[in-house]
């Protein structure tokens, strides 16, 4: 038996969610965020489909991720959000760096001049996230200085929200006002088109006026709202990932039998306990001990006892007809029942982003609807 879980990646659901993004953002350009192996969904498979759907641009965190996409045959423009490198790959593989400090701008400009090849860059400003981005008092002057550097072309201006739930009087509202004000002062000085973008999934889903020239969603492409289940339903997003495994074996325990490390669960009746070939090493967090459900034969079965490194137990006493090798759903639907990443996240004390990246990155992925070769 294969250890851990299988993640089914439904690329048609991805296309559906992209259409939701396009509709909600008034058909603005979409910069699709595929960092962290497309939030655990597999960056190559996901990017292949997004490219076929005519995406404007992809965004990754680090250069290495962009190179993986290029060697997998992805041709779309790729924005590299966070990396600080010497810049050579950006020219060789046609990547777009995000510039968030003046030093990097100088280095990129020198490299571009040396190669006699102008380089498109996007400049990032910090409007309140407190992470990366130009944030001096003279941010306008800093950007104008970059614009005058040899062989650099400011093709984009961006910022990032710190709120994952967007509201007009939240921090995000203030960030947006700052960003728009900067844009209005900057554009007449630059006298050219610059693609301005700030909208993450939360901003797209809130139908805020943060769309500007392009939107930059991640999570919602994978079928979830950062704001939880409510908005998720309104927007009609479809989860792209389904995670499943099979029952390794079933034990029959007498009443009063402790289950798993520390005996944190003790059977209160004669019980059927299914042992599953998945554990925290497979991304099924230990915080889910005695604290989550899985689906078997369309019924919820509670996880009992501690989640181990390679094994997890579930009480299947009430699952009629249950047998070894039955399919077990950790994330996704079966019969009429569904386990969402929101649910698992709440149980594990985390967010849907982390549930998707941890389960997805450690599961064996199967793409539904993939073009040949991916
Ligand atoms: C991750 C990320 C996004 C996407 O955010 P979501 O909440 O997943 O939509 C957009 N921009 C930047 C800079 C990011 O790091």
mmCIF file of C-alpha atoms and ligand atoms in Angstrom:
data_model
loop_
_atom_site.group_PDB
_atom_site.id
_atom_site.type_symbol
_atom_site.label_atom_id
_atom_site.label_comp_id
_atom_site.label_asym_id
_atom_site.label_seq_id
_atom_site.Cartn_x
_atom_site.Cartn_y
_atom_site.Cartn_z
ATOM 1 C CA UNK A 1 0.000 0.000 0.000
ATOM 2 C CA UNK A 2 1.139 3.488 -0.867
ATOM 3 C CA UNK A 3 1.740 5.454 2.317
ATOM 4 C CA UNK A 4 -0.197 8.602 3.027
ATOM 5 C CA UNK A 5 -2.855 10.029 0.836
ATOM 6 C CA UNK A 6 -3.743 10.710 -2.757
ATOM 7 C CA UNK A 7 -4.746 14.239 -3.753
ATOM 8 C CA UNK A 8 -7.105 14.432 -6.710
ATOM 9 C CA UNK A 9 -6.653 17.793 -8.405
ATOM 10 C CA UNK A 10 -9.710 18.807 -10.398
ATOM 11 C CA UNK A 11 -8.466 21.170 -13.106
ATOM 12 C CA UNK A 12 -11.998 21.835 -14.348
ATOM 13 C CA UNK A 13 -12.808 23.230 -10.888
ATOM 14 C CA UNK A 14 -9.711 25.431 -11.248
ATOM 15 C CA UNK A 15 -11.027 26.771 -14.576
ATOM 16 C CA UNK A 16 -14.398 27.371 -12.956
ATOM 17 C CA UNK A 17 -12.785 29.365 -10.134
ATOM 18 C CA UNK A 18 -10.736 31.375 -12.628
ATOM 19 C CA UNK A 19 -13.996 32.313 -14.328
ATOM 20 C CA UNK A 20 -15.373 33.421 -10.961
ATOM 21 C CA UNK A 21 -12.280 35.627 -10.527
ATOM 22 C CA UNK A 22 -12.748 37.084 -14.017
ATOM 23 C CA UNK A 23 -16.425 37.797 -13.469
ATOM 24 C CA UNK A 24 -15.935 39.376 -10.036
ATOM 25 C CA UNK A 25 -13.022 41.506 -11.212
ATOM 26 C CA UNK A 26 -14.673 42.765 -14.382
ATOM 27 C CA UNK A 27 -12.360 40.838 -16.675
ATOM 28 C CA UNK A 28 -9.201 42.519 -15.473
ATOM 29 C CA UNK A 29 -5.916 40.770 -16.061
ATOM 30 C CA UNK A 30 -5.311 37.921 -13.628
ATOM 31 C CA UNK A 31 -1.904 37.350 -12.056
ATOM 32 C CA UNK A 32 -2.429 33.845 -10.703
ATOM 33 C CA UNK A 33 -0.462 33.064 -7.555
ATOM 34 C CA UNK A 34 1.036 29.569 -7.810
ATOM 35 C CA UNK A 35 3.647 29.861 -5.042
ATOM 36 C CA UNK A 36 4.307 26.927 -2.681
ATOM 37 C CA UNK A 37 3.640 24.446 -5.468
ATOM 38 C CA UNK A 38 0.310 26.118 -6.208
ATOM 39 C CA UNK A 39 -0.785 26.003 -2.560
ATOM 40 C CA UNK A 40 -0.005 22.283 -2.560
ATOM 41 C CA UNK A 41 -1.969 21.540 -5.740
ATOM 42 C CA UNK A 42 1.074 21.042 -8.006
ATOM 43 C CA UNK A 43 2.376 24.180 -9.722
ATOM 44 C CA UNK A 44 3.085 22.573 -13.076
ATOM 45 C CA UNK A 45 -0.318 20.948 -13.556
ATOM 46 C CA UNK A 46 -2.105 24.043 -12.280
ATOM 47 C CA UNK A 47 -0.032 26.476 -14.359
ATOM 48 C CA UNK A 48 -0.492 24.361 -17.496
ATOM 49 C CA UNK A 49 -4.255 24.677 -17.164
ATOM 50 C CA UNK A 50 -4.105 28.387 -16.271
ATOM 51 C CA UNK A 51 -1.903 29.026 -19.305
ATOM 52 C CA UNK A 52 -4.384 27.181 -21.522
ATOM 53 C CA UNK A 53 -7.073 29.458 -20.072
ATOM 54 C CA UNK A 54 -5.123 32.521 -21.199
ATOM 55 C CA UNK A 55 -3.888 33.754 -17.837
ATOM 56 C CA UNK A 56 -1.990 37.098 -18.031
ATOM 57 C CA UNK A 57 0.792 36.186 -15.649
ATOM 58 C CA UNK A 58 1.794 33.695 -12.965
ATOM 59 C CA UNK A 59 3.370 34.597 -9.624
ATOM 60 C CA UNK A 60 5.730 32.465 -7.544
ATOM 61 C CA UNK A 61 7.618 33.183 -4.325
ATOM 62 C CA UNK A 62 11.168 32.189 -5.295
ATOM 63 C CA UNK A 63 13.191 31.889 -8.488
ATOM 64 C CA UNK A 64 13.589 28.140 -8.106
ATOM 65 C CA UNK A 65 9.827 27.735 -8.449
ATOM 66 C CA UNK A 66 9.855 29.780 -11.659
ATOM 67 C CA UNK A 67 12.648 27.631 -13.110
ATOM 68 C CA UNK A 68 10.622 24.485 -12.399
ATOM 69 C CA UNK A 69 7.751 25.983 -14.367
ATOM 70 C CA UNK A 70 10.004 26.961 -17.262
ATOM 71 C CA UNK A 71 11.591 23.520 -17.451
ATOM 72 C CA UNK A 72 8.052 22.077 -17.429
ATOM 73 C CA UNK A 73 7.227 24.056 -20.562
ATOM 74 C CA UNK A 74 5.327 27.010 -19.075
ATOM 75 C CA UNK A 75 5.773 30.117 -21.276
ATOM 76 C CA UNK A 76 3.585 32.697 -19.521
ATOM 77 C CA UNK A 77 5.190 35.719 -17.891
ATOM 78 C CA UNK A 78 6.238 34.818 -14.336
ATOM 79 C CA UNK A 79 6.463 37.351 -11.541
ATOM 80 C CA UNK A 80 8.904 36.370 -8.761
ATOM 81 C CA UNK A 81 7.454 37.880 -5.589
ATOM 82 C CA UNK A 82 10.073 37.531 -2.881
ATOM 83 C CA UNK A 83 13.460 36.408 -4.149
ATOM 84 C CA UNK A 84 16.661 38.391 -3.967
ATOM 85 C CA UNK A 85 19.143 36.875 -6.389
ATOM 86 C CA UNK A 86 21.984 38.121 -8.529
ATOM 87 C CA UNK A 87 19.508 38.340 -11.340
ATOM 88 C CA UNK A 88 20.992 36.182 -14.074
ATOM 89 C CA UNK A 89 18.035 33.767 -14.231
ATOM 90 C CA UNK A 90 15.680 36.660 -14.776
ATOM 91 C CA UNK A 91 17.272 37.344 -18.140
ATOM 92 C CA UNK A 92 17.862 33.758 -19.177
ATOM 93 C CA UNK A 93 14.360 32.562 -18.335
ATOM 94 C CA UNK A 94 12.431 35.714 -18.978
ATOM 95 C CA UNK A 95 11.206 36.261 -15.436
ATOM 96 C CA UNK A 96 9.933 39.477 -13.858
ATOM 97 C CA UNK A 97 11.464 40.429 -10.513
ATOM 98 C CA UNK A 98 9.549 42.277 -7.838
ATOM 99 C CA UNK A 99 11.848 45.049 -6.620
ATOM 100 C CA UNK A 100 11.404 45.944 -2.983
ATOM 101 C CA UNK A 101 14.674 47.687 -2.191
ATOM 102 C CA UNK A 102 16.962 50.106 -3.987
ATOM 103 C CA UNK A 103 20.024 47.830 -3.797
ATOM 104 C CA UNK A 104 18.376 45.133 -5.891
ATOM 105 C CA UNK A 105 17.239 47.743 -8.374
ATOM 106 C CA UNK A 106 20.841 48.882 -8.794
ATOM 107 C CA UNK A 107 22.076 45.301 -9.255
ATOM 108 C CA UNK A 108 19.405 44.452 -11.802
ATOM 109 C CA UNK A 109 20.116 47.656 -13.675
ATOM 110 C CA UNK A 110 23.840 46.872 -13.848
ATOM 111 C CA UNK A 111 23.166 43.349 -15.077
ATOM 112 C CA UNK A 112 20.689 44.625 -17.665
ATOM 113 C CA UNK A 113 23.190 47.178 -18.936
ATOM 114 C CA UNK A 114 25.977 44.597 -19.068
ATOM 115 C CA UNK A 115 23.780 42.350 -21.192
ATOM 116 C CA UNK A 116 22.481 45.259 -23.173
ATOM 117 C CA UNK A 117 18.977 43.997 -22.523
ATOM 118 C CA UNK A 118 16.283 46.034 -20.787
ATOM 119 C CA UNK A 119 14.453 44.272 -17.963
ATOM 120 C CA UNK A 120 10.797 44.695 -16.983
ATOM 121 C CA UNK A 121 10.346 44.901 -13.210
ATOM 122 C CA UNK A 122 7.446 45.423 -10.837
ATOM 123 C CA UNK A 123 8.072 47.693 -7.866
ATOM 124 C CA UNK A 124 6.536 46.798 -4.535
ATOM 125 C CA UNK A 125 5.558 49.332 -1.909
ATOM 126 C CA UNK A 126 4.664 48.584 1.703
ATOM 127 C CA UNK A 127 1.337 50.261 2.460
ATOM 128 C CA UNK A 128 0.896 48.625 5.865
ATOM 129 C CA UNK A 129 1.661 44.937 5.587
ATOM 130 C CA UNK A 130 4.980 45.341 7.385
ATOM 131 C CA UNK A 131 6.734 42.677 5.349
ATOM 132 C CA UNK A 132 8.382 43.609 2.052
ATOM 133 C CA UNK A 133 8.209 46.774 -0.014
ATOM 134 C CA UNK A 134 9.604 50.292 -0.304
ATOM 135 C CA UNK A 135 8.295 52.284 2.630
ATOM 136 C CA UNK A 136 10.498 55.312 3.125
ATOM 137 C CA UNK A 137 9.052 58.790 3.573
ATOM 138 C CA UNK A 138 10.174 59.451 0.047
ATOM 139 C CA UNK A 139 8.768 56.386 -1.594
ATOM 140 C CA UNK A 140 7.771 58.429 -4.643
ATOM 141 C CA UNK A 141 11.342 59.658 -5.087
ATOM 142 C CA UNK A 142 12.664 56.108 -4.632
ATOM 143 C CA UNK A 143 10.424 54.853 -7.423
ATOM 144 C CA UNK A 144 11.374 57.763 -9.676
ATOM 145 C CA UNK A 145 15.049 56.945 -8.997
ATOM 146 C CA UNK A 146 14.441 53.351 -10.079
ATOM 147 C CA UNK A 147 12.636 54.560 -13.180
ATOM 148 C CA UNK A 148 15.751 56.509 -14.187
ATOM 149 C CA UNK A 149 18.082 53.551 -13.783
ATOM 150 C CA UNK A 150 19.629 52.317 -16.961
ATOM 151 C CA UNK A 151 17.874 49.442 -18.730
ATOM 152 C CA UNK A 152 15.169 48.966 -16.075
ATOM 153 C CA UNK A 153 11.554 49.355 -17.084
ATOM 154 C CA UNK A 154 8.955 49.740 -14.351
ATOM 155 C CA UNK A 155 6.162 47.676 -15.857
ATOM 156 C CA UNK A 156 4.204 47.230 -12.650
ATOM 157 C CA UNK A 157 3.524 48.735 -9.237
ATOM 158 C CA UNK A 158 2.169 46.549 -6.470
ATOM 159 C CA UNK A 159 1.400 46.281 -2.779
ATOM 160 C CA UNK A 160 -0.071 43.587 -0.543
ATOM 161 C CA UNK A 161 -2.913 43.643 1.991
ATOM 162 C CA UNK A 162 -2.375 42.465 5.551
ATOM 163 C CA UNK A 163 -6.068 41.699 6.035
ATOM 164 C CA UNK A 164 -7.406 38.408 4.824
ATOM 165 C CA UNK A 165 -10.938 39.709 5.211
ATOM 166 C CA UNK A 166 -11.394 42.933 3.365
ATOM 167 C CA UNK A 167 -13.577 45.720 4.728
ATOM 168 C CA UNK A 168 -13.764 49.406 3.875
ATOM 169 C CA UNK A 169 -12.772 50.638 7.335
ATOM 170 C CA UNK A 170 -10.262 47.863 7.981
ATOM 171 C CA UNK A 171 -6.491 48.179 7.636
ATOM 172 C CA UNK A 172 -6.980 47.133 4.023
ATOM 173 C CA UNK A 173 -9.124 50.185 3.321
ATOM 174 C CA UNK A 174 -6.333 52.438 4.555
ATOM 175 C CA UNK A 175 -3.746 50.485 2.564
ATOM 176 C CA UNK A 176 -5.811 50.856 -0.587
ATOM 177 C CA UNK A 177 -6.176 54.609 -0.099
ATOM 178 C CA UNK A 178 -2.417 54.921 0.306
ATOM 179 C CA UNK A 179 -1.720 52.822 -2.768
ATOM 180 C CA UNK A 180 -4.188 54.680 -4.967
ATOM 181 C CA UNK A 181 -2.804 58.039 -3.805
ATOM 182 C CA UNK A 182 0.725 56.944 -4.652
ATOM 183 C CA UNK A 183 -0.397 55.727 -8.050
ATOM 184 C CA UNK A 184 -2.074 59.051 -8.799
ATOM 185 C CA UNK A 185 1.057 60.979 -7.954
ATOM 186 C CA UNK A 186 3.376 58.588 -9.721
ATOM 187 C CA UNK A 187 1.739 57.930 -13.075
ATOM 188 C CA UNK A 188 1.884 61.532 -14.384
ATOM 189 C CA UNK A 189 5.583 61.609 -13.477
ATOM 190 C CA UNK A 190 6.388 58.318 -15.198
ATOM 191 C CA UNK A 191 4.323 59.205 -18.261
ATOM 192 C CA UNK A 192 3.743 55.613 -19.289
ATOM 193 C CA UNK A 193 1.498 52.676 -18.585
ATOM 194 C CA UNK A 194 2.262 50.836 -15.355
ATOM 195 C CA UNK A 195 0.213 47.834 -14.296
ATOM 196 C CA UNK A 196 -1.000 48.550 -10.740
ATOM 197 C CA UNK A 197 -2.153 45.585 -8.679
ATOM 198 C CA UNK A 198 -2.948 44.915 -5.017
ATOM 199 C CA UNK A 199 -6.060 42.695 -4.921
ATOM 200 C CA UNK A 200 -5.647 39.278 -3.270
ATOM 201 C CA UNK A 201 -8.529 36.799 -3.019
ATOM 202 C CA UNK A 202 -10.117 38.661 -0.090
ATOM 203 C CA UNK A 203 -10.237 41.881 -2.098
ATOM 204 C CA UNK A 204 -11.596 40.161 -5.217
ATOM 205 C CA UNK A 205 -14.305 38.387 -3.217
ATOM 206 C CA UNK A 206 -15.324 41.516 -1.344
ATOM 207 C CA UNK A 207 -16.080 43.245 -4.658
ATOM 208 C CA UNK A 208 -14.025 46.128 -3.366
ATOM 209 C CA UNK A 209 -12.645 48.773 -5.695
ATOM 210 C CA UNK A 210 -9.146 47.332 -5.250
ATOM 211 C CA UNK A 211 -9.141 45.741 -8.712
ATOM 212 C CA UNK A 212 -7.124 48.538 -10.382
ATOM 213 C CA UNK A 213 -5.337 47.172 -13.499
ATOM 214 C CA UNK A 214 -5.031 43.517 -12.541
ATOM 215 C CA UNK A 215 -5.932 41.199 -9.657
ATOM 216 C CA UNK A 216 -3.575 38.794 -7.917
ATOM 217 C CA UNK A 217 -5.537 35.987 -6.294
ATOM 218 C CA UNK A 218 -4.234 32.725 -4.920
ATOM 219 C CA UNK A 219 -6.535 30.892 -2.526
ATOM 220 C CA UNK A 220 -9.801 31.492 -4.373
ATOM 221 C CA UNK A 221 -8.416 29.862 -7.511
ATOM 222 C CA UNK A 222 -8.156 26.716 -5.424
ATOM 223 C CA UNK A 223 -11.785 26.995 -4.392
ATOM 224 C CA UNK A 224 -11.735 28.683 -0.995
ATOM 225 C CA UNK A 225 -12.426 32.092 0.419
ATOM 226 C CA UNK A 226 -9.974 33.472 2.982
ATOM 227 C CA UNK A 227 -12.994 34.775 4.881
ATOM 228 C CA UNK A 228 -14.448 31.372 5.624
ATOM 229 C CA UNK A 229 -17.414 29.382 4.477
ATOM 230 C CA UNK A 230 -19.949 32.203 4.090
ATOM 231 C CA UNK A 231 -18.336 34.050 1.222
ATOM 232 C CA UNK A 232 -17.151 30.757 -0.202
ATOM 233 C CA UNK A 233 -20.746 29.778 -0.854
ATOM 234 C CA UNK A 234 -21.846 33.109 -2.239
ATOM 235 C CA UNK A 235 -19.069 33.109 -4.757
ATOM 236 C CA UNK A 236 -19.792 29.546 -5.812
ATOM 237 C CA UNK A 237 -16.176 28.484 -5.716
ATOM 238 C CA UNK A 238 -15.332 24.820 -6.154
ATOM 239 C CA UNK A 239 -12.597 23.167 -4.091
ATOM 240 C CA UNK A 240 -9.928 21.868 -6.466
ATOM 241 C CA UNK A 241 -8.329 19.356 -4.102
ATOM 242 C CA UNK A 242 -9.805 16.161 -2.727
ATOM 243 C CA UNK A 243 -7.609 14.092 -0.418
ATOM 244 C CA UNK A 244 -8.248 10.409 0.091
ATOM 245 C CA UNK A 245 -6.675 7.296 1.481
ATOM 246 C CA UNK A 246 -7.860 3.749 2.245
ATOM 247 C CA UNK A 247 -8.478 1.795 5.415
ATOM 248 C CA UNK A 248 -5.334 -0.175 6.242
ATOM 249 C CA UNK A 249 -7.038 -2.473 8.696
ATOM 250 C CA UNK A 250 -9.996 -2.579 11.086
ATOM 251 C CA UNK A 251 -9.732 -3.580 14.745
ATOM 252 C CA UNK A 252 -12.574 -4.711 17.005
ATOM 253 C CA UNK A 253 -12.005 -3.413 20.545
ATOM 254 C CA UNK A 254 -13.804 -4.207 23.763
ATOM 255 C CA UNK A 255 -15.315 -1.390 25.813
ATOM 256 C CA UNK A 256 -12.613 0.366 27.844
ATOM 257 C CA UNK A 257 -9.764 -0.056 25.333
ATOM 258 C CA UNK A 258 -7.328 2.884 25.066
ATOM 259 C CA UNK A 259 -6.472 3.891 21.498
ATOM 260 C CA UNK A 260 -3.090 5.283 20.324
ATOM 261 C CA UNK A 261 -0.284 7.092 22.213
ATOM 262 C CA UNK A 262 -1.123 8.229 25.695
ATOM 263 C CA UNK A 263 -4.525 6.506 25.662
ATOM 264 C CA UNK A 264 -6.238 9.853 25.159
ATOM 265 C CA UNK A 265 -9.279 8.034 23.785
ATOM 266 C CA UNK A 266 -10.858 5.048 25.501
ATOM 267 C CA UNK A 267 -13.670 3.132 23.808
ATOM 268 C CA UNK A 268 -16.998 3.576 25.580
ATOM 269 C CA UNK A 269 -18.578 0.584 23.882
ATOM 270 C CA UNK A 270 -17.472 -2.334 21.808
ATOM 271 C CA UNK A 271 -15.978 -0.472 18.820
ATOM 272 C CA UNK A 272 -14.710 -0.879 15.313
ATOM 273 C CA UNK A 273 -11.586 1.208 14.900
ATOM 274 C CA UNK A 274 -10.175 1.770 11.411
ATOM 275 C CA UNK A 275 -6.423 2.271 11.137
ATOM 276 C CA UNK A 276 -5.491 4.685 8.334
ATOM 277 C CA UNK A 277 -2.069 4.772 6.614
ATOM 278 C CA UNK A 278 -1.610 8.509 7.144
ATOM 279 C CA UNK A 279 -0.166 10.621 9.925
ATOM 280 C CA UNK A 280 1.384 13.950 10.705
ATOM 281 C CA UNK A 281 4.356 13.110 8.489
ATOM 282 C CA UNK A 282 1.854 13.141 5.628
ATOM 283 C CA UNK A 283 0.519 16.570 6.516
ATOM 284 C CA UNK A 284 -2.414 15.350 8.628
ATOM 285 C CA UNK A 285 -1.648 17.494 11.658
ATOM 286 C CA UNK A 286 -1.323 16.138 15.171
ATOM 287 C CA UNK A 287 -3.717 18.873 16.319
ATOM 288 C CA UNK A 288 -6.434 16.782 14.658
ATOM 289 C CA UNK A 289 -6.083 14.115 17.396
ATOM 290 C CA UNK A 290 -9.581 13.390 18.798
ATOM 291 C CA UNK A 291 -10.645 16.443 16.860
ATOM 292 C CA UNK A 292 -11.661 15.797 13.240
ATOM 293 C CA UNK A 293 -13.868 13.646 11.058
ATOM 294 C CA UNK A 294 -13.124 11.638 7.965
ATOM 295 C CA UNK A 295 -15.686 10.329 5.473
ATOM 296 C CA UNK A 296 -16.188 6.622 4.855
ATOM 297 C CA UNK A 297 -19.109 5.311 2.798
ATOM 298 C CA UNK A 298 -20.566 8.830 2.839
ATOM 299 C CA UNK A 299 -20.633 8.925 6.661
ATOM 300 C CA UNK A 300 -18.607 10.953 9.111
ATOM 301 C CA UNK A 301 -16.255 8.920 11.284
ATOM 302 C CA UNK A 302 -14.432 10.694 14.128
ATOM 303 C CA UNK A 303 -10.654 10.575 14.437
ATOM 304 C CA UNK A 304 -9.935 8.948 17.810
ATOM 305 C CA UNK A 305 -6.747 9.010 19.835
ATOM 306 C CA UNK A 306 -3.561 10.808 18.865
ATOM 307 C CA UNK A 307 -2.619 11.196 15.232
ATOM 308 C CA UNK A 308 0.725 9.363 14.907
ATOM 309 C CA UNK A 309 3.597 9.944 12.512
ATOM 310 C CA UNK A 310 2.368 7.359 9.986
ATOM 311 C CA UNK A 311 -1.012 6.213 11.276
ATOM 312 C CA UNK A 312 -4.358 7.652 12.360
ATOM 313 C CA UNK A 313 -7.344 5.883 13.883
ATOM 314 C CA UNK A 314 -11.024 6.555 13.202
ATOM 315 C CA UNK A 315 -14.092 5.155 14.954
ATOM 316 C CA UNK A 316 -16.127 3.391 12.272
ATOM 317 C CA UNK A 317 -18.521 1.543 14.588
ATOM 318 C CA UNK A 318 -21.454 3.340 13.000
ATOM 319 C CA UNK A 319 -20.371 3.020 9.382
ATOM 320 C CA UNK A 320 -22.536 0.292 8.016
ATOM 321 C CA UNK A 321 -20.785 -2.305 5.878
ATOM 322 C CA UNK A 322 -17.334 -0.840 6.524
ATOM 323 C CA UNK A 323 -14.433 -3.007 5.423
ATOM 324 C CA UNK A 324 -10.697 -2.918 4.922
ATOM 325 C CA UNK A 325 -9.524 -1.015 1.847
ATOM 326 C CA UNK A 326 -12.600 1.240 1.866
ATOM 327 C CA UNK A 327 -11.953 4.735 0.549
ATOM 328 C CA UNK A 328 -11.454 7.377 3.267
ATOM 329 C CA UNK A 329 -11.907 11.075 2.498
ATOM 330 C CA UNK A 330 -9.784 13.462 4.556
ATOM 331 C CA UNK A 331 -10.720 16.526 2.508
ATOM 332 C CA UNK A 332 -13.519 16.793 -0.040
ATOM 333 C CA UNK A 333 -16.865 15.158 -0.570
ATOM 334 C CA UNK A 334 -18.218 11.629 -0.635
ATOM 335 C CA UNK A 335 -21.870 10.673 -0.871
ATOM 336 C CA UNK A 336 -23.697 13.824 0.245
ATOM 337 C CA UNK A 337 -21.134 14.700 2.910
ATOM 338 C CA UNK A 338 -18.243 17.142 2.633
ATOM 339 C CA UNK A 339 -15.156 18.022 4.635
ATOM 340 C CA UNK A 340 -13.778 21.416 3.663
ATOM 341 C CA UNK A 341 -10.359 22.905 4.312
ATOM 342 C CA UNK A 342 -12.146 25.486 6.499
ATOM 343 C CA UNK A 343 -13.436 22.702 8.727
ATOM 344 C CA UNK A 344 -10.056 20.985 9.051
ATOM 345 C CA UNK A 345 -8.360 24.341 9.614
ATOM 346 C CA UNK A 346 -10.727 25.249 12.450
ATOM 347 C CA UNK A 347 -10.101 21.875 14.077
ATOM 348 C CA UNK A 348 -6.342 22.126 13.697
ATOM 349 C CA UNK A 349 -6.237 25.740 14.895
ATOM 350 C CA UNK A 350 -4.923 27.044 11.590
ATOM 351 C CA UNK A 351 -6.113 28.450 8.259
ATOM 352 C CA UNK A 352 -7.232 26.770 5.043
ATOM 353 C CA UNK A 353 -3.988 27.886 3.332
ATOM 354 C CA UNK A 354 -1.924 25.725 5.679
ATOM 355 C CA UNK A 355 -4.250 22.729 5.417
ATOM 356 C CA UNK A 356 -4.002 22.796 1.615
ATOM 357 C CA UNK A 357 -0.228 23.274 1.473
ATOM 358 C CA UNK A 358 0.529 20.611 4.066
ATOM 359 C CA UNK A 359 -1.846 17.926 2.815
ATOM 360 C CA UNK A 360 -1.347 18.717 -0.862
ATOM 361 C CA UNK A 361 2.415 18.875 -0.833
ATOM 362 C CA UNK A 362 2.771 15.480 0.818
ATOM 363 C CA UNK A 363 0.124 13.558 -1.080
ATOM 364 C CA UNK A 364 0.557 11.749 -4.359
ATOM 365 C CA UNK A 365 -1.229 13.978 -6.837
ATOM 366 C CA UNK A 366 -3.511 12.849 -9.624
ATOM 367 C CA UNK A 367 -4.616 15.531 -12.081
ATOM 368 C CA UNK A 368 -8.098 15.314 -13.534
ATOM 369 C CA UNK A 369 -8.344 17.037 -16.898
ATOM 370 C CA UNK A 370 -4.605 17.575 -17.423
ATOM 371 C CA UNK A 371 -3.108 18.077 -20.850
ATOM 372 C CA UNK A 372 -0.786 15.293 -21.962
ATOM 373 C CA UNK A 373 2.673 15.333 -20.453
ATOM 374 C CA UNK A 374 1.744 16.940 -17.131
HETATM 375 C C1 LIG B 1 0.143 34.853 -1.487
HETATM 376 C C2 LIG B 1 0.047 36.179 -2.095
HETATM 377 C C3 LIG B 1 -1.083 36.558 -2.840
HETATM 378 C C4 LIG B 1 -2.339 35.718 -2.916
HETATM 379 O O1 LIG B 1 -3.068 35.823 -1.719
HETATM 380 P P1 LIG B 1 -4.450 35.021 -1.513
HETATM 381 O O2 LIG B 1 -4.908 35.442 -0.184
HETATM 382 O O3 LIG B 1 -4.098 33.572 -1.577
HETATM 383 O O4 LIG B 1 -5.333 35.412 -2.621
HETATM 384 C C5 LIG B 1 -1.035 37.757 -3.519
HETATM 385 N N1 LIG B 1 0.049 38.573 -3.446
HETATM 386 C C6 LIG B 1 1.130 38.259 -2.703
HETATM 387 C C7 LIG B 1 2.269 39.198 -2.639
HETATM 388 C C8 LIG B 1 1.160 37.057 -1.980
HETATM 389 O O5 LIG B 1 2.222 36.766 -1.231
#
